[in-house]
Amino acid sequence: MASVATANRAELIAIANSVASEKMIDKAIVIEALEEAIQRAAKTRYGIENDIRAKLDPQTGDLRLWRVVEVVEAVDDFFKQVDVAQAQKLQKGAAVGDYIVDPLPPIEFGRIQAQASKQIIFQKVRDAERDRQYEEFKDRQGEIITGVVKRVEFGHIVVDLGRAEGVIRRDQQIPREVVRVNDRIRSLILNVRRENRGPQIFLSRAHPDFMKKLFAQEVPEIYDGIITIQAAARDPGSRAKIGVISRDSSIDPVGACVGMKGSRVQAVVQEMQGEKIDIIPWSPDTATFVVNALQPASVSRVVIDEEEDRIEVVVPDDQLSLAIGRRGQNVRLASQLTGKAIDILTEADASEKRQKEFVQNSEMFQNELDVDETLAQLLVAEGFGALEEVAYVELDELAAIEGFDEDLAQELQSRAQEALDRREQAAREERRSLGVDDALADMPYLTEAMLVTLGKAGIKTLDDLADLATDELVEKKRAEPRRRNDDAPKRPEPKGGILSEYGLSDEQGNEIIMAARQHWFADEEPAADAETAEGEEA
């Protein structure tokens, strides 16, 4: 760029063409950079106070240089203003208020001006190159791209993608994978962000979508959309599971992904450094899909808890270790695949749990409904597990139990409702003893039991409730796969919102908080009205 010092027209155009071609950016950007460099050099020559413009013809290389001045009656700024008499010499018919052009002679570039111009052009070109890289890659998230390992910095792999660089952070690499400089490497474009230092392209080899895209490259049926990968889970470098389904009943999705003698799946396994892949048929039925996801273990029974968003899986005693997998890997991947927390129980565990729940519910009905043990056990055996179920079930359904009649059913419902009222009254008294304002009882969806929970958490006034975020109030506890094992170390309970145990939705939580904030706006309105009245009086 030092040639700018003695550049003639042809050389200026040659410089613009060369830089635009080399950096693969628009020639107009280089021309604009040259014009800005010339303007700055001219300001250094004629004075920085001048409003100097430069125009370079991109075809011929002709350079025009001028300053813009305003026509005024009395000149205050000699650099940017001229009087009418002087203006008439520059442009006939010039009048006060006009902006006219005062042509300037070409300037000679000295060493300092040439260096400054060089920096301007380099910065413009660098900015344009960054914009081009961002525009090129911003819409390519989720694609697989091949690059060359350029260097490894602090455990992060920098990949040369041709016209840009990407980085595979340590947590997005396959564990124990050995990568050397100049190795060709395939990875998933995970994210593209525009930052001050230029566009940052983040790559991944550990993301489940990387495995999905590899299968799409190896299995034509996936690429064509005949077979779909509905779910995927990975323990990078060790094991993975994918759930597949076929739109064509004549095509076996599992067999198509495996390929002849395992050729297709092996190609993916080799790219993922020997990671074992379980290919299972996906099913819209959650229970069926869970059974498939836990392969190769056999499952005896599946119980789905919709409220807790957990699944209880019962397996034969000899299948327990297989279902859990080494260090819990099999059940963990199955949980990720299904999006549900999975509890693994043996037949003995399940029987013990059912017996414990049976006894607890029977005792609860005996105490709350004031009935004998036989009647309480009969209710539990028929599937009743809570007072609300007895109080609000259809009367005919309760009367249809063997040995019951309509009178007995009505009496049980009446006692259940009375028991619920007693619970509500006890909760109300406890809530008041905790100092929770009565105003909170008027909030939508909140029961006395919920208000007690809020009071124990220190939420006692409308302001306390209004200050909460929705997730602080109702966010569900993070579901984690687990198995019943008394010898296993106890993990801390995952945290959730204060009312997470009550199953409120985010929409309900938001409505509660907005209702609690209404008094804020009500307090502001009288103040605003008072200010308006004072203004009118004044």
Coordinates of C-alpha atoms in Angstrom, one line a residue:
M1 CA 0.0 0.0 0.0
A2 CA 3.1 2.2 0.2
S3 CA 2.7 2.7 -3.6
V4 CA -0.1 5.1 -2.8
A5 CA 2.5 7.8 -2.3
T6 CA 3.2 8.0 -6.0
A7 CA 0.1 6.4 -7.4
N8 CA -1.3 7.7 -10.6
R9 CA -4.8 7.0 -11.9
A10 CA -4.1 3.5 -13.2
E11 CA -2.3 2.5 -10.1
L12 CA -5.2 3.6 -7.9
I13 CA -7.6 1.5 -9.9
A14 CA -5.1 -1.4 -9.9
I15 CA -4.8 -1.2 -6.1
A16 CA -8.6 -1.3 -5.7
N17 CA -9.0 -4.2 -8.1
S18 CA -6.2 -6.2 -6.4
V19 CA -7.5 -5.7 -2.8
A20 CA -11.1 -6.4 -3.8
S21 CA -10.1 -9.6 -5.6
E22 CA -7.7 -10.8 -2.9
K23 CA -10.1 -10.2 0.0
M24 CA -13.2 -11.2 -1.9
I25 CA -15.0 -8.0 -1.0
D26 CA -16.9 -5.4 -3.1
K27 CA -14.7 -3.1 -5.1
A28 CA -16.9 -0.2 -4.1
I29 CA -15.8 -0.7 -0.5
V30 CA -12.1 -0.4 -1.5
I31 CA -12.9 2.8 -3.5
E32 CA -14.7 4.3 -0.6
A33 CA -11.6 3.5 1.7
L34 CA -9.3 5.2 -0.9
E35 CA -11.6 8.3 -1.0
E36 CA -11.6 8.5 2.8
A37 CA -7.8 8.2 2.9
I38 CA -7.4 11.0 0.3
Q39 CA -9.9 13.2 2.3
R40 CA -7.9 12.8 5.5
A41 CA -4.6 13.5 3.7
A42 CA -6.2 16.6 2.1
K43 CA -7.4 17.8 5.5
T44 CA -3.9 17.5 6.8
R45 CA -2.7 19.6 3.9
Y46 CA -5.4 22.3 3.9
G47 CA -6.5 22.2 7.5
I48 CA -8.7 19.8 9.4
E49 CA -11.4 22.5 9.9
N50 CA -12.3 22.3 6.2
D51 CA -15.2 20.1 5.0
I52 CA -13.2 18.3 2.2
R53 CA -14.6 15.7 -0.1
A54 CA -12.9 13.4 -2.6
K55 CA -14.4 11.4 -5.4
L56 CA -12.5 8.7 -7.3
D57 CA -13.9 7.4 -10.6
P58 CA -13.8 3.5 -10.3
Q59 CA -13.5 3.2 -14.1
T60 CA -11.0 5.9 -15.2
G61 CA -9.2 6.6 -11.9
D62 CA -10.0 10.4 -12.2
L63 CA -9.8 12.1 -8.8
R64 CA -11.8 15.1 -7.9
L65 CA -11.1 17.1 -4.7
W66 CA -13.1 19.9 -3.3
R67 CA -14.3 21.6 -0.1
V68 CA -17.9 22.4 0.7
V69 CA -18.7 26.0 1.9
E70 CA -21.8 27.8 2.9
V71 CA -22.8 31.2 1.4
V72 CA -23.4 33.8 4.2
E73 CA -23.7 37.5 4.4
A74 CA -21.0 37.9 7.1
V75 CA -18.3 35.3 7.4
D76 CA -17.7 33.9 10.9
D77 CA -15.8 30.7 9.9
F78 CA -13.3 31.3 7.1
F79 CA -12.9 27.5 6.6
K80 CA -16.5 26.6 6.0
Q81 CA -18.2 29.9 4.9
V82 CA -17.8 32.5 2.1
D83 CA -19.5 35.8 1.5
V84 CA -21.8 36.4 -1.5
A85 CA -19.1 38.2 -3.6
Q86 CA -16.6 35.4 -3.2
A87 CA -19.3 32.8 -3.8
Q88 CA -20.2 34.5 -7.1
K89 CA -16.7 33.8 -8.4
L90 CA -17.0 30.1 -7.6
Q91 CA -20.6 29.6 -8.8
K92 CA -22.7 32.1 -10.6
G93 CA -26.1 32.7 -9.1
A94 CA -25.0 31.6 -5.6
A95 CA -27.2 33.0 -2.9
V96 CA -27.2 33.2 0.9
G97 CA -27.9 29.8 2.4
D98 CA -26.5 27.8 -0.5
Y99 CA -23.8 25.3 -0.2
I100 CA -21.3 25.4 -3.0
V101 CA -18.2 23.6 -4.1
D102 CA -14.7 25.1 -4.0
P103 CA -12.4 22.9 -6.2
L104 CA -9.0 22.1 -4.7
P105 CA -5.8 21.1 -6.5
P106 CA -4.5 17.5 -6.2
I107 CA -2.2 16.8 -3.3
E108 CA 1.1 15.0 -3.0
F109 CA 1.2 12.1 -0.6
G110 CA 4.1 12.3 1.8
R111 CA 5.3 9.4 3.9
I112 CA 3.1 10.2 6.9
Q113 CA 0.0 10.7 4.7
A114 CA 0.7 7.5 2.9
Q115 CA 1.0 5.5 6.2
A116 CA -2.2 7.0 7.6
S117 CA -4.0 6.2 4.3
K118 CA -2.7 2.7 4.5
Q119 CA -4.2 2.2 8.0
I120 CA -7.6 3.5 6.9
I121 CA -7.7 1.3 3.9
F122 CA -6.6 -1.8 5.9
Q123 CA -9.3 -1.1 8.6
K124 CA -12.0 -0.6 6.0
V125 CA -11.0 -3.8 4.2
R126 CA -10.8 -5.7 7.5
D127 CA -14.3 -4.5 8.5
A128 CA -15.7 -5.4 5.1
E129 CA -14.1 -8.9 5.3
R130 CA -15.6 -9.5 8.8
D131 CA -19.1 -8.4 7.5
R132 CA -18.6 -10.8 4.5
Q133 CA -17.7 -13.7 6.8
Y134 CA -20.6 -13.1 9.1
E135 CA -23.1 -12.8 6.2
E136 CA -21.7 -16.0 4.7
F137 CA -21.9 -18.1 7.8
K138 CA -24.9 -16.7 9.8
D139 CA -27.5 -18.8 7.9
R140 CA -25.4 -21.9 8.0
Q141 CA -26.0 -22.9 11.6
G142 CA -26.7 -26.7 11.8
E143 CA -24.5 -27.5 8.7
I144 CA -21.5 -29.8 8.8
I145 CA -18.4 -28.2 7.5
T146 CA -14.9 -29.5 6.8
G147 CA -11.8 -27.5 7.7
V148 CA -8.1 -27.9 8.6
V149 CA -6.8 -27.7 12.1
K150 CA -4.8 -24.5 12.3
R151 CA -3.7 -24.5 15.9
V152 CA -4.7 -25.6 19.4
E153 CA -5.0 -22.9 22.1
F154 CA -5.7 -23.7 25.7
G155 CA -7.4 -26.9 24.7
H156 CA -9.6 -25.1 22.1
I157 CA -9.2 -26.2 18.4
V158 CA -9.0 -23.3 15.9
V159 CA -10.1 -24.6 12.4
D160 CA -9.3 -22.9 9.1
L161 CA -12.6 -23.0 7.1
G162 CA -11.1 -21.4 4.0
R163 CA -12.3 -17.8 4.2
A164 CA -12.9 -17.8 7.9
E165 CA -11.8 -19.4 11.2
G166 CA -13.9 -21.5 13.5
V167 CA -13.3 -22.7 17.0
I168 CA -14.2 -26.0 18.7
R169 CA -14.2 -25.3 22.4
R170 CA -13.0 -27.9 24.8
D171 CA -16.6 -28.9 25.9
Q172 CA -17.6 -29.4 22.3
Q173 CA -14.8 -31.9 21.5
I174 CA -15.0 -35.6 21.6
P175 CA -13.1 -36.7 24.8
R176 CA -9.7 -38.3 24.3
E177 CA -9.7 -37.4 20.6
V178 CA -6.2 -36.6 19.4
V179 CA -6.1 -33.7 16.9
R180 CA -2.9 -32.4 15.2
V181 CA -2.2 -29.3 13.3
N182 CA -3.0 -29.7 9.5
D183 CA -5.5 -32.5 10.2
R184 CA -8.7 -32.3 8.2
I185 CA -11.7 -32.3 10.6
R186 CA -15.5 -32.3 10.2
S187 CA -17.7 -30.4 12.6
L188 CA -21.1 -28.9 13.1
I189 CA -21.6 -25.1 12.8
L190 CA -23.2 -24.6 16.3
N191 CA -23.4 -20.9 16.5
V192 CA -22.3 -17.7 14.6
R193 CA -22.0 -14.5 16.6
R194 CA -21.0 -11.0 15.6
E195 CA -18.5 -9.6 18.1
N196 CA -16.1 -6.6 18.2
R197 CA -13.1 -8.7 17.2
G198 CA -15.1 -10.1 14.2
P199 CA -17.6 -12.9 13.6
Q200 CA -17.1 -15.8 16.0
I201 CA -17.9 -19.2 14.4
F202 CA -18.4 -21.9 17.1
L203 CA -18.1 -25.5 16.0
S204 CA -19.0 -28.8 17.7
R205 CA -18.2 -32.5 17.4
A206 CA -20.0 -33.4 20.6
H207 CA -23.5 -32.1 19.9
P208 CA -26.3 -34.7 19.1
D209 CA -27.1 -32.8 15.9
F210 CA -23.5 -33.6 14.6
M211 CA -24.5 -37.3 14.8
K212 CA -27.8 -36.5 13.1
K213 CA -26.1 -34.7 10.2
L214 CA -23.6 -37.5 9.8
F215 CA -26.4 -40.0 9.4
A216 CA -28.1 -37.8 6.9
Q217 CA -24.9 -37.9 4.8
E218 CA -24.6 -41.7 5.0
V219 CA -28.3 -42.7 4.8
P220 CA -30.1 -41.5 1.6
E221 CA -33.5 -42.2 3.1
I222 CA -32.8 -39.7 5.9
Y223 CA -31.6 -37.1 3.4
D224 CA -34.7 -37.6 1.3
G225 CA -37.0 -37.3 4.4
I226 CA -38.3 -40.9 4.2
I227 CA -36.7 -41.7 7.6
T228 CA -36.6 -39.1 10.3
I229 CA -34.4 -39.0 13.4
Q230 CA -36.9 -37.9 16.0
A231 CA -34.6 -37.9 19.0
A232 CA -30.9 -38.2 19.7
A233 CA -28.7 -38.4 22.9
R234 CA -25.0 -38.7 23.3
D235 CA -22.3 -39.4 25.8
P236 CA -19.6 -38.1 23.4
G237 CA -16.8 -40.6 22.7
S238 CA -18.6 -43.4 24.5
R239 CA -22.2 -44.1 23.6
A240 CA -25.2 -42.6 21.8
K241 CA -28.8 -43.4 21.1
I242 CA -31.1 -42.3 18.3
G243 CA -34.8 -42.8 17.8
V244 CA -35.8 -43.2 14.1
I245 CA -39.2 -43.5 12.3
S246 CA -40.1 -44.2 8.7
R247 CA -42.8 -42.6 6.7
D248 CA -42.8 -45.6 4.4
S249 CA -44.1 -48.8 6.1
S250 CA -42.1 -50.9 3.7
I251 CA -38.8 -49.5 4.9
D252 CA -37.3 -50.6 8.2
P253 CA -35.8 -47.4 9.7
V254 CA -33.4 -49.3 11.9
G255 CA -32.1 -51.5 9.1
A256 CA -31.7 -48.6 6.8
C257 CA -29.6 -46.7 9.3
V258 CA -27.4 -49.8 10.0
G259 CA -26.9 -50.5 6.3
M260 CA -25.5 -53.7 4.6
K261 CA -23.3 -55.4 7.1
G262 CA -23.4 -52.3 9.2
S263 CA -21.6 -50.2 6.6
R264 CA -23.6 -47.0 7.1
V265 CA -23.5 -46.9 10.9
Q266 CA -19.9 -47.9 10.9
A267 CA -19.0 -44.8 8.8
V268 CA -20.6 -42.6 11.4
V269 CA -19.0 -44.5 14.3
Q270 CA -15.5 -44.0 12.8
E271 CA -16.1 -40.3 12.4
M272 CA -17.2 -40.2 16.0
Q273 CA -14.0 -42.0 17.2
G274 CA -15.6 -45.3 17.9
E275 CA -18.7 -44.1 19.8
K276 CA -21.2 -46.9 20.1
I277 CA -24.6 -46.1 18.7
D278 CA -27.9 -47.7 19.6
I279 CA -30.5 -47.2 16.9
I280 CA -34.0 -47.7 18.2
P281 CA -37.5 -47.4 16.6
W282 CA -39.2 -44.2 17.8
S283 CA -42.8 -44.4 19.0
P284 CA -45.4 -41.7 19.7
D285 CA -46.4 -43.8 22.7
T286 CA -44.2 -42.7 25.6
A287 CA -44.3 -46.1 27.4
T288 CA -43.3 -48.0 24.2
F289 CA -40.5 -45.5 23.4
V290 CA -39.1 -45.8 26.9
V291 CA -39.0 -49.6 26.7
N292 CA -37.2 -49.3 23.3
A293 CA -34.8 -46.6 24.7
L294 CA -33.7 -48.8 27.6
Q295 CA -32.5 -51.6 25.2
P296 CA -30.8 -54.0 25.5
A297 CA -32.4 -54.3 29.0
S298 CA -35.8 -56.0 29.3
V299 CA -38.7 -54.0 30.9
S300 CA -41.5 -55.6 32.9
R301 CA -43.7 -52.5 33.4
V302 CA -43.8 -48.7 32.8
V303 CA -45.7 -46.3 35.1
I304 CA -46.0 -42.7 33.9
D305 CA -46.4 -39.9 36.4
E306 CA -47.7 -36.9 34.3
E307 CA -47.7 -34.5 37.2
E308 CA -44.1 -35.1 38.2
D309 CA -43.1 -35.6 34.6
R310 CA -41.3 -38.8 35.6
I311 CA -41.4 -42.4 34.4
E312 CA -41.1 -45.4 36.7
V313 CA -39.7 -48.4 35.0
V314 CA -39.8 -51.8 36.6
V315 CA -37.3 -54.4 35.4
P316 CA -36.5 -58.0 36.5
D317 CA -33.9 -58.3 39.2
D318 CA -31.3 -59.7 36.8
Q319 CA -31.8 -56.8 34.4
L320 CA -31.2 -54.0 36.8
S321 CA -27.5 -53.4 36.1
L322 CA -28.1 -53.7 32.3
A323 CA -30.9 -51.2 32.5
I324 CA -28.9 -48.7 34.5
G325 CA -25.7 -49.2 32.5
R326 CA -22.1 -48.5 33.4
R327 CA -22.1 -45.4 35.7
G328 CA -25.8 -44.9 34.9
Q329 CA -25.0 -44.3 31.2
N330 CA -27.9 -46.3 29.7
V331 CA -30.7 -44.8 31.8
R332 CA -29.2 -41.3 31.5
L333 CA -29.2 -41.5 27.7
A334 CA -32.7 -43.0 27.7
S335 CA -33.8 -40.1 29.8
Q336 CA -32.2 -37.5 27.4
L337 CA -33.8 -39.4 24.5
T338 CA -37.3 -39.4 25.9
G339 CA -37.1 -36.0 27.7
K340 CA -38.4 -37.6 30.9
A341 CA -36.8 -38.4 34.2
I342 CA -36.6 -42.2 34.6
D343 CA -36.6 -44.2 37.9
I344 CA -35.4 -47.8 37.6
L345 CA -36.9 -50.2 40.1
T346 CA -36.6 -54.0 40.4
E347 CA -39.7 -56.1 40.9
A348 CA -38.9 -56.3 44.6
D349 CA -38.5 -52.5 44.8
A350 CA -41.8 -51.9 43.0
S351 CA -43.7 -54.3 45.2
E352 CA -42.3 -52.7 48.4
K353 CA -43.2 -49.2 47.1
R354 CA -46.7 -50.2 46.2
Q355 CA -47.2 -51.8 49.6
K356 CA -45.9 -48.7 51.4
E357 CA -48.2 -46.4 49.3
F358 CA -51.2 -48.8 50.0
V359 CA -50.7 -48.6 53.7
Q360 CA -50.2 -44.9 53.8
N361 CA -53.3 -44.1 51.7
S362 CA -55.3 -46.6 53.7
E363 CA -54.3 -44.9 57.0
M364 CA -55.1 -41.5 55.5
F365 CA -58.6 -42.5 54.5
Q366 CA -59.2 -44.1 57.9
N367 CA -58.2 -41.0 59.7
E368 CA -59.8 -38.4 57.4
L369 CA -63.0 -40.1 56.5
D370 CA -63.5 -41.9 59.8
V371 CA -64.0 -45.3 58.2
D372 CA -62.8 -48.8 59.1
E373 CA -59.6 -50.4 57.7
T374 CA -61.6 -52.6 55.3
L375 CA -63.4 -49.8 53.6
A376 CA -60.2 -47.6 53.4
Q377 CA -58.3 -50.5 51.8
L378 CA -61.2 -51.0 49.3
L379 CA -61.0 -47.4 48.2
V380 CA -57.2 -47.7 47.7
A381 CA -57.6 -50.9 45.8
E382 CA -60.0 -49.2 43.4
G383 CA -57.3 -46.6 42.6
F384 CA -58.3 -43.7 44.9
G385 CA -55.2 -42.0 46.4
A386 CA -56.3 -38.6 47.6
L387 CA -59.2 -36.9 49.3
E388 CA -59.9 -34.7 46.3
E389 CA -60.5 -37.8 44.1
V390 CA -63.2 -39.0 46.5
A391 CA -64.7 -35.6 47.0
Y392 CA -65.1 -34.6 43.4
V393 CA -65.4 -37.9 41.5
E394 CA -68.7 -38.7 39.8
L395 CA -71.1 -40.1 42.3
D396 CA -72.0 -43.0 40.0
E397 CA -68.4 -44.1 39.8
L398 CA -68.0 -44.2 43.5
A399 CA -71.4 -46.0 44.0
A400 CA -70.4 -48.6 41.3
I401 CA -67.7 -50.1 43.6
E402 CA -68.6 -53.6 44.8
G403 CA -70.3 -53.4 48.2
F404 CA -71.1 -49.7 47.9
D405 CA -74.5 -48.0 47.3
E406 CA -75.5 -44.4 46.5
D407 CA -76.1 -43.5 50.2
L408 CA -72.6 -44.7 51.2
A409 CA -71.1 -42.9 48.2
Q410 CA -72.8 -39.6 49.2
E411 CA -71.7 -40.0 52.8
L412 CA -68.1 -40.6 51.7
Q413 CA -68.1 -37.6 49.4
S414 CA -69.6 -35.5 52.2
R415 CA -66.9 -36.6 54.7
A416 CA -64.1 -36.0 52.1
Q417 CA -65.3 -32.5 51.5
E418 CA -65.5 -31.8 55.2
A419 CA -61.9 -33.2 55.6
L420 CA -60.8 -30.8 52.8
D421 CA -62.5 -27.9 54.6
R422 CA -60.7 -28.8 57.8
R423 CA -57.4 -28.9 56.0
E424 CA -58.1 -25.5 54.4
Q425 CA -59.0 -24.0 57.8
A426 CA -55.9 -25.4 59.4
A427 CA -53.7 -24.0 56.6
R428 CA -55.5 -20.6 56.9
E429 CA -54.7 -20.5 60.6
E430 CA -51.1 -21.5 60.0
R431 CA -50.8 -18.9 57.2
R432 CA -52.0 -16.1 59.5
S433 CA -49.7 -17.3 62.3
L434 CA -46.8 -16.9 59.8
G435 CA -47.9 -13.3 59.1
V436 CA -49.0 -13.7 55.5
D437 CA -51.3 -10.8 54.5
D438 CA -54.9 -11.6 53.8
A439 CA -54.5 -9.7 50.5
L440 CA -52.5 -12.6 49.1
A441 CA -55.5 -14.9 49.5
D442 CA -57.3 -12.9 46.8
M443 CA -54.6 -13.7 44.2
P444 CA -55.7 -16.1 41.5
Y445 CA -54.9 -19.9 41.8
L446 CA -53.4 -19.5 45.3
T447 CA -54.7 -21.9 47.9
E448 CA -54.2 -21.7 51.7
A449 CA -51.6 -24.5 51.5
M450 CA -49.7 -22.5 48.8
L451 CA -49.9 -19.4 51.0
V452 CA -48.4 -21.4 53.9
T453 CA -45.5 -22.4 51.6
L454 CA -45.0 -18.8 50.5
G455 CA -45.0 -17.7 54.1
K456 CA -42.3 -20.2 55.1
A457 CA -40.2 -18.9 52.2
G458 CA -40.6 -15.3 53.5
I459 CA -43.2 -14.1 51.0
K460 CA -45.7 -12.4 53.2
T461 CA -46.9 -9.2 51.4
L462 CA -48.1 -8.2 48.0
D463 CA -44.8 -6.4 47.4
D464 CA -42.9 -9.6 48.3
L465 CA -44.9 -11.6 45.8
A466 CA -44.8 -8.8 43.1
D467 CA -40.9 -8.7 43.3
L468 CA -40.7 -12.4 42.3
A469 CA -39.9 -13.6 38.7
T470 CA -42.2 -16.3 37.3
D471 CA -39.5 -18.9 37.4
E472 CA -38.8 -18.1 41.1
L473 CA -42.4 -18.8 41.8
V474 CA -43.5 -21.8 39.8
E475 CA -40.4 -23.3 37.9
K476 CA -40.5 -27.0 38.2
K477 CA -37.7 -28.9 39.7
R478 CA -35.1 -30.1 37.2
A479 CA -36.0 -33.7 36.4
E480 CA -33.1 -36.1 36.7
P481 CA -32.9 -39.8 36.0
R482 CA -32.5 -41.8 39.1
R483 CA -32.8 -45.4 40.5
R484 CA -33.8 -46.6 43.9
N485 CA -30.6 -47.6 45.7
D486 CA -30.3 -47.0 49.4
D487 CA -26.5 -47.5 49.3
A488 CA -26.0 -44.8 46.6
P489 CA -24.8 -41.4 47.8
K490 CA -27.6 -39.0 48.3
R491 CA -27.7 -36.1 45.8
P492 CA -29.1 -32.7 46.8
E493 CA -32.6 -32.2 45.7
P494 CA -32.8 -30.1 42.5
K495 CA -34.1 -26.7 43.2
G496 CA -37.3 -25.2 41.6
G497 CA -39.7 -22.4 42.2
I498 CA -41.2 -21.8 45.6
L499 CA -44.6 -23.4 44.5
S500 CA -43.0 -26.0 42.2
E501 CA -44.7 -28.9 44.0
Y502 CA -48.2 -27.6 43.2
G503 CA -47.9 -28.0 39.4
L504 CA -48.7 -24.4 38.4
S505 CA -47.9 -23.5 34.8
D506 CA -45.7 -20.6 33.8
E507 CA -48.8 -18.8 32.5
Q508 CA -50.6 -19.2 35.9
G509 CA -47.4 -18.0 37.7
N510 CA -47.2 -14.9 35.5
E511 CA -50.9 -14.1 36.1
I512 CA -50.4 -14.4 39.9
I513 CA -47.4 -12.0 39.8
M514 CA -49.1 -9.5 37.5
A515 CA -52.2 -9.5 39.8
A516 CA -49.9 -8.8 42.8
R517 CA -48.3 -5.9 40.9
Q518 CA -51.7 -4.2 40.2
H519 CA -51.5 -2.1 43.4
W520 CA -48.3 -0.5 42.2
F521 CA -50.1 0.9 39.2
A522 CA -53.1 1.9 41.3
D523 CA -50.8 3.9 43.6
E524 CA -49.3 5.7 40.6
E525 CA -52.6 6.9 39.2
P526 CA -53.7 9.2 42.0
A527 CA -50.2 10.8 42.1
A528 CA -50.4 11.4 38.3
D529 CA -53.9 12.9 38.8
A530 CA -52.7 15.2 41.5
E531 CA -49.8 16.5 39.4
T532 CA -52.3 17.2 36.5
A533 CA -54.6 19.1 38.9
E534 CA -51.7 21.2 40.2
G535 CA -50.7 22.0 36.6
E536 CA -54.2 23.2 35.7
E537 CA -54.4 25.4 38.8
A538 CA -51.1 27.0 37.9

